[in-house]
Short mmCIF file of C-alpha atoms and ligand atoms in Angstrom, two decimals:
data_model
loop_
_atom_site.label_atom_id
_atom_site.label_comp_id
_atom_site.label_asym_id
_atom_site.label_seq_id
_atom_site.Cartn_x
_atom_site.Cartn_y
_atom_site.Cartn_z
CA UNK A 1 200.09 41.73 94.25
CA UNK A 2 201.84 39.21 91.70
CA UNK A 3 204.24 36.57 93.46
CA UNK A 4 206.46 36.15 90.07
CA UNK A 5 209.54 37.21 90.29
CA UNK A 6 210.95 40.08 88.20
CA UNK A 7 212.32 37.22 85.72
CA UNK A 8 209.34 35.26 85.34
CA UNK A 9 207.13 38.45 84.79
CA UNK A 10 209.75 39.78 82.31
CA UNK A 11 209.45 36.52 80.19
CA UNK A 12 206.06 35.81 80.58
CA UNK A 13 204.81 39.37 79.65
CA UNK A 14 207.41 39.10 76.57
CA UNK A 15 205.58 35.97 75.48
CA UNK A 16 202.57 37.44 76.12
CA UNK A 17 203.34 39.99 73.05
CA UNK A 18 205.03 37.82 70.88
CA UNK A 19 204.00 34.35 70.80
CA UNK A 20 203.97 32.88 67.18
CA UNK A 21 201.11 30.92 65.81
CA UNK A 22 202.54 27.53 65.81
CA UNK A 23 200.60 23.99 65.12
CA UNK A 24 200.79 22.81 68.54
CA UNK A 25 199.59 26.19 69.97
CA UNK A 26 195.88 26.23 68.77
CA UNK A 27 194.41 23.49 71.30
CA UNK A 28 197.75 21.98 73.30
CA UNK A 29 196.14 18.45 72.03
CA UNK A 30 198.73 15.82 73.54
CA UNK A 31 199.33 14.04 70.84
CA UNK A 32 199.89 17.18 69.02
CA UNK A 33 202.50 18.78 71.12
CA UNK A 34 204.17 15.26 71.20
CA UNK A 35 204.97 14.76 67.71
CA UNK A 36 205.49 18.67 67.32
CA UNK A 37 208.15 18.39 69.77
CA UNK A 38 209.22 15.40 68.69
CA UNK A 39 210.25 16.57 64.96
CA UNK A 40 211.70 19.95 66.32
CA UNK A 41 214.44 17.99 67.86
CA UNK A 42 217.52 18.75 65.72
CA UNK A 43 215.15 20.55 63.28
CA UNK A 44 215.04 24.37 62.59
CA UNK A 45 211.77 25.88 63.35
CA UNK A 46 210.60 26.84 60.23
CA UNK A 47 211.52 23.59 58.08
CA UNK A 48 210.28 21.35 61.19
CA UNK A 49 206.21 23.21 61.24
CA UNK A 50 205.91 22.19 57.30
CA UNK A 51 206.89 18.59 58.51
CA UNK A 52 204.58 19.05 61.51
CA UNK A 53 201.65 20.30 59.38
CA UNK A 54 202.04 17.43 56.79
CA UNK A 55 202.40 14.84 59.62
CA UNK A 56 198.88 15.67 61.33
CA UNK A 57 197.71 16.32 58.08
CA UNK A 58 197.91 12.40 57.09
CA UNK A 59 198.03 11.04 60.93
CA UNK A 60 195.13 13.17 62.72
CA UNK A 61 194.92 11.33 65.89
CA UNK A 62 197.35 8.57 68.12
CA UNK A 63 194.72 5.77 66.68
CA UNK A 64 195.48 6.74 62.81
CA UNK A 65 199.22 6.51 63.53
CA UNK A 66 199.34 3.28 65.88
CA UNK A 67 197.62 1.75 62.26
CA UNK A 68 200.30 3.75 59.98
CA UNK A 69 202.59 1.30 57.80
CA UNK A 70 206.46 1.75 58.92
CA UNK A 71 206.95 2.56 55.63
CA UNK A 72 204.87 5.66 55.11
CA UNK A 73 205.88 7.05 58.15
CA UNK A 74 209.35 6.77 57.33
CA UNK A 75 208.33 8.51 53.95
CA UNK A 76 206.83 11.43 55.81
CA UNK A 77 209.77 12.01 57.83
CA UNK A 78 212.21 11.66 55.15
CA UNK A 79 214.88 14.61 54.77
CA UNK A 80 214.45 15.33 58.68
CA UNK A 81 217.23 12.32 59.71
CA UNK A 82 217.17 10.60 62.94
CA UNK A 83 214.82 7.90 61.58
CA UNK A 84 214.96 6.00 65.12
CA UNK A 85 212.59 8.96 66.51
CA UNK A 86 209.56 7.75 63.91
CA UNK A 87 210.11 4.19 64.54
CA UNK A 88 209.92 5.39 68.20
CA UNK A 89 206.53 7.37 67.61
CA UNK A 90 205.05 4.23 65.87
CA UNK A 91 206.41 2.07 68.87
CA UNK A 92 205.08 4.52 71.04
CA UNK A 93 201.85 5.26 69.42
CA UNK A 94 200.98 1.66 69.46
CA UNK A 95 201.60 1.33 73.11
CA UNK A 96 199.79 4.12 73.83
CA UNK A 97 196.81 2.82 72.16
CA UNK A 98 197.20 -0.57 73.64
CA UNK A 99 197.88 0.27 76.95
CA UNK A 100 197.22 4.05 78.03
CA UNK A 101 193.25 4.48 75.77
CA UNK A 102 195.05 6.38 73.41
CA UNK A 103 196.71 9.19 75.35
CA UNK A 104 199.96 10.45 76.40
CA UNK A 105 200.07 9.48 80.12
CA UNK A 106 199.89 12.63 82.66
CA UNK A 107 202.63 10.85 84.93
CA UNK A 108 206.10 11.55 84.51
CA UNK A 109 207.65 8.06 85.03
CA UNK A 110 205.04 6.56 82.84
CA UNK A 111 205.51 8.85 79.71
CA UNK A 112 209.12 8.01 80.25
CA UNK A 113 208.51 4.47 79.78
CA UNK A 114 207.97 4.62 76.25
CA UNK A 115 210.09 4.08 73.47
CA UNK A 116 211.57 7.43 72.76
CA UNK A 117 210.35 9.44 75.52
CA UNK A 118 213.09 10.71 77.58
CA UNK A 119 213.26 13.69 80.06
CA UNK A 120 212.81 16.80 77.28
CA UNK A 121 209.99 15.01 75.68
CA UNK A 122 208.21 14.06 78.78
CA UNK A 123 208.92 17.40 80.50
CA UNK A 124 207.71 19.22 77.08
CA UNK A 125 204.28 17.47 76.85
CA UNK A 126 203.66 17.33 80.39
CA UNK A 127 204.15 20.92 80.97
CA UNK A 128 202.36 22.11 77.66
CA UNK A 129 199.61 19.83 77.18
CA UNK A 130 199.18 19.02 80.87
CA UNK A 131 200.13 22.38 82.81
CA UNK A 132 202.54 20.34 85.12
CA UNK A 133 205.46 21.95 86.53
CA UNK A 134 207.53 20.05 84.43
CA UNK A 135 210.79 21.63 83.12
CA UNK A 136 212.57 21.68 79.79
CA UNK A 137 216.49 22.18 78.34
CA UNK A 138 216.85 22.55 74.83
CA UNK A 139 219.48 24.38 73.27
CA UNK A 140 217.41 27.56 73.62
CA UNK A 141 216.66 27.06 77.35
CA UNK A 142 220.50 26.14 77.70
CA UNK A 143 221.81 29.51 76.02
CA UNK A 144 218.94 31.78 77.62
CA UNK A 145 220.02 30.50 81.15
CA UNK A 146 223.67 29.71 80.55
CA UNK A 147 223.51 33.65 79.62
CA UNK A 148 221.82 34.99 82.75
CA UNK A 149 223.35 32.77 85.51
CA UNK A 150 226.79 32.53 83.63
CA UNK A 151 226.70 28.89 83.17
CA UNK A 152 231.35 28.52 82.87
CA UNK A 153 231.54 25.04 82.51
CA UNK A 154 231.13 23.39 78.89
CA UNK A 155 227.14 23.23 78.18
CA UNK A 156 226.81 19.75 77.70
CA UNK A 157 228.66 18.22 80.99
CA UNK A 158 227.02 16.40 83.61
CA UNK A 159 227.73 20.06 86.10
CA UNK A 160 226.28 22.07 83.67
CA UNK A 161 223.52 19.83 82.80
CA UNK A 162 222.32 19.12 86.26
CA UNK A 163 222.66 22.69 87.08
CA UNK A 164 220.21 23.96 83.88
CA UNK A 165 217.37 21.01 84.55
CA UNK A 166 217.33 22.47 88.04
CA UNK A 167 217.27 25.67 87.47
CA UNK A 168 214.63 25.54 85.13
CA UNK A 169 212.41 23.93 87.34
CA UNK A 170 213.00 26.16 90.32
CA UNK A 171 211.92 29.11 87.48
CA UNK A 172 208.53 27.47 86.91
CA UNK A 173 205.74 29.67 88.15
CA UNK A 174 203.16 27.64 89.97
CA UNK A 175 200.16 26.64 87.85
CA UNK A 176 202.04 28.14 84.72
CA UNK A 177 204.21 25.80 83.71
CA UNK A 178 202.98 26.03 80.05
CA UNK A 179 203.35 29.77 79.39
CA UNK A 180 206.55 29.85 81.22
CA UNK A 181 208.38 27.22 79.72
CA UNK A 182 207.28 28.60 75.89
CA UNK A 183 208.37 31.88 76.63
CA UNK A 184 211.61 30.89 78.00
CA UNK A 185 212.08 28.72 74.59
CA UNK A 186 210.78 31.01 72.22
CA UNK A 187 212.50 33.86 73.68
CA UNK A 188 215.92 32.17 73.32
CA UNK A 189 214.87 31.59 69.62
CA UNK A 190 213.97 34.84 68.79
CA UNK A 191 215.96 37.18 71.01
CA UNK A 192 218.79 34.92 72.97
CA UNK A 193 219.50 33.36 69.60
CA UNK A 194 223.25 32.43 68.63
CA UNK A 195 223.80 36.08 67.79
CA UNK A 196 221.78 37.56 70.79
CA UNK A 197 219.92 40.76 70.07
CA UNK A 198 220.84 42.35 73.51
CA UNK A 199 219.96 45.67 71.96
CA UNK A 200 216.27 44.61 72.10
CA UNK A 201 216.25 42.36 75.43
CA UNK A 202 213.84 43.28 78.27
CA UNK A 203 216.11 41.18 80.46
CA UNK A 204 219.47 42.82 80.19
CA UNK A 205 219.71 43.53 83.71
CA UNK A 206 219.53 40.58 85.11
CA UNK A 207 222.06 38.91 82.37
CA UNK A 208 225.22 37.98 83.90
CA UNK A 209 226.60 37.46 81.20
CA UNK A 210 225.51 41.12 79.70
CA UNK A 211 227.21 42.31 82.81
CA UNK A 212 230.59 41.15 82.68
CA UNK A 213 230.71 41.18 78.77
CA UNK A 214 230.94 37.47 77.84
CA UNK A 215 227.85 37.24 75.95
CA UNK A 216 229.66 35.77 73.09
CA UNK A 217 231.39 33.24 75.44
CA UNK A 218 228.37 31.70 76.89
CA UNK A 219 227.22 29.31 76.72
CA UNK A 220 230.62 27.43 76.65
CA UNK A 221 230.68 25.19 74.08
CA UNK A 222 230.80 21.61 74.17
CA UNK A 223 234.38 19.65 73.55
CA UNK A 224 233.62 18.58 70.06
CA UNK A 225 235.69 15.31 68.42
CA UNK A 226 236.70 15.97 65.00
CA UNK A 227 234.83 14.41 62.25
CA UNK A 228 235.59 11.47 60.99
CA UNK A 229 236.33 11.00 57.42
CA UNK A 230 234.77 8.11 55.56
CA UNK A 231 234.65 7.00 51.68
CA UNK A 232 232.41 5.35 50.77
CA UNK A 233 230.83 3.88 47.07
CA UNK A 234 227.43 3.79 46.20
CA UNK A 235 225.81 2.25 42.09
CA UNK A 236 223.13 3.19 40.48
CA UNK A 237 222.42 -0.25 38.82
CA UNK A 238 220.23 0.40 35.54
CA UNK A 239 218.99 -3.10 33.69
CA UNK A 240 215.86 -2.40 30.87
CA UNK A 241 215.90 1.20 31.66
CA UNK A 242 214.61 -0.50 35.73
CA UNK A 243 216.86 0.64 39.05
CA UNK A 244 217.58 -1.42 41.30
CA UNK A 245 217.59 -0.76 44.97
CA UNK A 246 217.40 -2.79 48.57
CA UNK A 247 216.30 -2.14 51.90
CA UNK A 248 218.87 -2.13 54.99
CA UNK A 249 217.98 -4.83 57.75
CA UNK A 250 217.01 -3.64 61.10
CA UNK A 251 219.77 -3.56 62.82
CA UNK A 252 222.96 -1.13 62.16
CA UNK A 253 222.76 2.03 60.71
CA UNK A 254 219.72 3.54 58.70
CA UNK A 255 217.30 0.59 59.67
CA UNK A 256 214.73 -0.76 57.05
CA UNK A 257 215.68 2.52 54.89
CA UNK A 258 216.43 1.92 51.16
CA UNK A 259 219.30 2.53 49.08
CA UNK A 260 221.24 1.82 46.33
CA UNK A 261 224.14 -1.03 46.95
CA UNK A 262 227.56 -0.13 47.82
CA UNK A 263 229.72 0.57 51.00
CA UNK A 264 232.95 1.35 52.10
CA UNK A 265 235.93 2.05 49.99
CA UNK A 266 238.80 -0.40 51.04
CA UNK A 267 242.68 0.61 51.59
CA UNK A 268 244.27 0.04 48.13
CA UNK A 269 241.03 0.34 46.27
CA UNK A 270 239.47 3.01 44.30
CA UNK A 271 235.44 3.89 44.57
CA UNK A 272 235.26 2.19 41.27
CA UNK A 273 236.72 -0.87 41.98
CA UNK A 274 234.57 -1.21 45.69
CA UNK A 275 231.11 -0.73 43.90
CA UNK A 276 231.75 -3.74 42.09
CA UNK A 277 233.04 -6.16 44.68
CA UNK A 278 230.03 -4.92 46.81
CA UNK A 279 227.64 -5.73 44.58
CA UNK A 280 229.32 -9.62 43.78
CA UNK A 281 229.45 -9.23 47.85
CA UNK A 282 226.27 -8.46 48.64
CA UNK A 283 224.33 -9.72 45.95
CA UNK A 284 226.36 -11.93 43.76
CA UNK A 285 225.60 -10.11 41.22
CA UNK A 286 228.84 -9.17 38.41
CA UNK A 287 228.40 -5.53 37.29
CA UNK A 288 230.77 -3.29 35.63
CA UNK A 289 231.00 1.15 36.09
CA UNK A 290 229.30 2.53 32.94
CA UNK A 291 230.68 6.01 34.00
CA UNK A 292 230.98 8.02 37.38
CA UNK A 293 227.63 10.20 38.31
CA UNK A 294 228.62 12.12 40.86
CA UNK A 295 230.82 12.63 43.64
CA UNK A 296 228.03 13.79 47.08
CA UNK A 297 229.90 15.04 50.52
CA UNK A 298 227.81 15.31 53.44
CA UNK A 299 228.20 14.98 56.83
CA UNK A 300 226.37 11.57 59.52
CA UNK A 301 226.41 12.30 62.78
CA UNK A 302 230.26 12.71 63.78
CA UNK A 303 231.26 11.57 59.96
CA UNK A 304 232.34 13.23 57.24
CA UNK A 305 231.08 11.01 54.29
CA UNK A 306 232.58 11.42 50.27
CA UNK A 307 230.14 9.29 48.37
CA UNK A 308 231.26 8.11 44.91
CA UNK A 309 228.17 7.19 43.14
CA UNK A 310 228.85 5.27 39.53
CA UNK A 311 226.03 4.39 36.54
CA UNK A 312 226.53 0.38 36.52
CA UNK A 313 225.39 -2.46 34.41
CA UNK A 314 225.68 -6.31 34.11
CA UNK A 315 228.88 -7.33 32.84
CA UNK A 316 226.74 -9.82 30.88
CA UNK A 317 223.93 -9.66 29.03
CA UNK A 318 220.45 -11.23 30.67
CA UNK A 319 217.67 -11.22 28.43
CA UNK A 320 215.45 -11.40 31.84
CA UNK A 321 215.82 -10.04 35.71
CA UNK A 322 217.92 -11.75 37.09
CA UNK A 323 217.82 -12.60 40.84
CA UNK A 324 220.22 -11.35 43.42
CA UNK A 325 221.37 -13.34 46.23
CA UNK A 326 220.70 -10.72 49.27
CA UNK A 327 223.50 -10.77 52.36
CA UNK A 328 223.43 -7.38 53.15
CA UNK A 329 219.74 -6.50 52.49
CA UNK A 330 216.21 -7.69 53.50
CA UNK A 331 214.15 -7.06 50.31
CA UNK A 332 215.16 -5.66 46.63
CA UNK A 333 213.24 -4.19 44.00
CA UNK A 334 213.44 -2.92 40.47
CA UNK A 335 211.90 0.33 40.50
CA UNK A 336 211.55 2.80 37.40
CA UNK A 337 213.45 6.23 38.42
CA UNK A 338 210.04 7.78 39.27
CA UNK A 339 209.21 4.95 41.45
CA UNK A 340 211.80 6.45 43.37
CA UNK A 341 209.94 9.15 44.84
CA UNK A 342 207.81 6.37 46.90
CA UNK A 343 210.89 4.93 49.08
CA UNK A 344 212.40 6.35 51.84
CA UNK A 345 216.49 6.88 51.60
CA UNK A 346 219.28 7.89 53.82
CA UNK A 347 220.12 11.84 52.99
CA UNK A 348 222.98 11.36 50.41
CA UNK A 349 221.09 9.26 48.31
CA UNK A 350 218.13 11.55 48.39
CA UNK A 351 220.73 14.10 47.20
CA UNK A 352 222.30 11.53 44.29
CA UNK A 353 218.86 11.10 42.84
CA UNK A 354 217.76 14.62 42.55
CA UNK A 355 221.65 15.41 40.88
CA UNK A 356 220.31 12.54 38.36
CA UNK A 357 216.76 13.92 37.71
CA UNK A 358 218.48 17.63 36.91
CA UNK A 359 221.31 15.58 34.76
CA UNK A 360 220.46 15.32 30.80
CA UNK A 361 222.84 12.50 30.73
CA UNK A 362 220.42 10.67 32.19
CA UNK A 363 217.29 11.59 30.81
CA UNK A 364 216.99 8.13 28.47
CA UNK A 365 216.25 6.47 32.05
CA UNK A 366 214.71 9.21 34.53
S1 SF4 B 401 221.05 40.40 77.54
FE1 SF4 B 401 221.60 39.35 75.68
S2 SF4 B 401 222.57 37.48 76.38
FE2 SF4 B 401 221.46 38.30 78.13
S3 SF4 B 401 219.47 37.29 78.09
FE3 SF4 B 401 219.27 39.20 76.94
S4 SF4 B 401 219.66 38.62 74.79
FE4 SF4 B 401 220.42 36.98 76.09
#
């Protein structure tokens, strides 16, 4: 006679008939799951397995990473945001190598020693790669259970929290901890999604949240701050048909990523008038706005960022390249526009450079 409980056999048999074919799934390698998981985080499925494929694709194994250039792992995960998590697989890739022969570590305290492992991503290698009765909460987990034990209090506080992470565990069948916690995953992506599809759920019964009605009220959400609007200016600095760009120190925001000069708009200035004290600012350098590209709106973390971008050049003429004086930037470059392509920017200046290459104005320079 089977010791699962209704629940467990419910989800397990679902998974059972509709598991997808996903990277991670054809050998549960480690180091497989562990950068699989770690580029699903804030990434929709579909978008995150083309990163996933193109990722093992270049970095095979944990030995070809812990060699990989910063750089070109940057470049890979370009467009997916978050850049701290691929510094933090290089970090931890090189440890791993160094210190644990190259694997992620079966013990739970140890995996959690290194850089970017916290408890989802330890919990979601251990239990997939390993078979440990390690438990996971990610937003599917958190709707699926906040649905069937009608979770009340906001999803993402401490009572909440503390009651899903034990909860899942207790739900762990023993000795199949990696079925269990798939199917409880991928069933909250493909049936408990946002918009659930109760009409097709094989758990209905036991959904408390089914039962009283409040399906669209769980789980409850979490108190969200208002974005906060920032303007900022951002130029495109074109000398001998050459644009010039620089890469951000290490510390603050977008680390070591490249970009092209600018920052924020002052009180009492326009965009116009900040790109060019920026650029005497942070490299000395006296430029004047040829003509405004484009104005880019998109949103970083809890801001809400209007980007003026402007077409610059030198106020005088310099028969050669002249060289900036860099206090806001580690390294700069003059790169033709389809250099471009090589370096790794921050999102809206990934978006300002494809608006140029689809712009005829342009065309003399892209
Ligand atoms: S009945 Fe609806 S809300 Fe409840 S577990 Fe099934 S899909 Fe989710």
């Amino acid at each position: 006679m089977s010791d699962l409980t209704p629940l467990q056999k419910t989800l397990l048999d679902w998974f059972e008939e509709n598991r997808r074919d996903l990277p991670w799934r054809k050998r549960y390698d480690p180091y497989e799951v562990w950068i699989s998981e770690v580029i699903l985080q804030q990434t929709q499925m579909d978008r995150g397995v083309q990163y996933i494929e193109r990722f093992l694709e270049r970095f095979p194994t944990m030995e070809s990473l812990a060699e990989a250039d910063e750089e070109e792992v940057l470049k890979l995960w370009e467009g997916l945001g978050y850049y701290a998590r691929a510094r933090n697989l290089l970090l931890a890739a090189r440890q791993m190598v160094a210190e644990h022969g190259g694997t992620f570590p079966e013990d739970v305290q140890t995996a959690r020693a290194l850089p970017g492992v916290g408890r989802y991503t330890a919990g979601a290698v251990l239990s997939q790669a390993y078979n440990q009765e390690e438990p996971i909460v990610d937003a599917n987990v958190e709707r699926v259970l906040s649905r069937l034990f009608d979770v009340d209090a906001p999803i993402k506080s401490s009572q909440a929290q503390s009651f899903l992470w034990e909860t899942a565990r207790s739900l762990i069948p023993k000795g199949r901890a990696r079925e269990f916690n798939q199917a409880i995953m991928e069933f909250g992506n493909l049936i408990c999604g946002k918009k659930p599809s109760c009409m097709l759920c094989p758990l209905t019964e036991q959904c408390e949240a089914h039962y009283l009605g409040i399906v669209d009220h769980r789980p409850v959400p979490a108190e969200r701050r208002p974005a906060v609007p920032v303007e900022v200016a951002s130029g495109v600095l074109v000398h001998k048909g050459y644009i010039f760009i620089q890469k951000r120190p290490e510390d603050g925001v977008w680390p070591g990523l490249w970009e092209f000069p600018g920052g924020n708009v002052e009180k009492g200035e326009t965009p116009a008038e900040c790109v060019v004290r920026e650029f005497m600012e942070e490299l000395e350098w006296d430029v004047e706005t040829a003509e405004k590209i484009a104005i880019i709106r998109h949103g970083y973390t809890t801001f809400k960022v209007t980007l003026s971008a402007f077409l610059l050049r030198f106020k005088d003429e310099h028969e050669g390249w002249p060289e900036p004086v860099l206090h806001a930037a580690t390294e700069g470059q003059w790169v033709s526009f389809a250099e471009l392509g090589k370096y790794t920017f921050p999102a809206g200046h990934r978006k300002l450079i494809d608006m140029i290459a689809r712009d005829m104005r342009y065309a003399w320079f892209v």
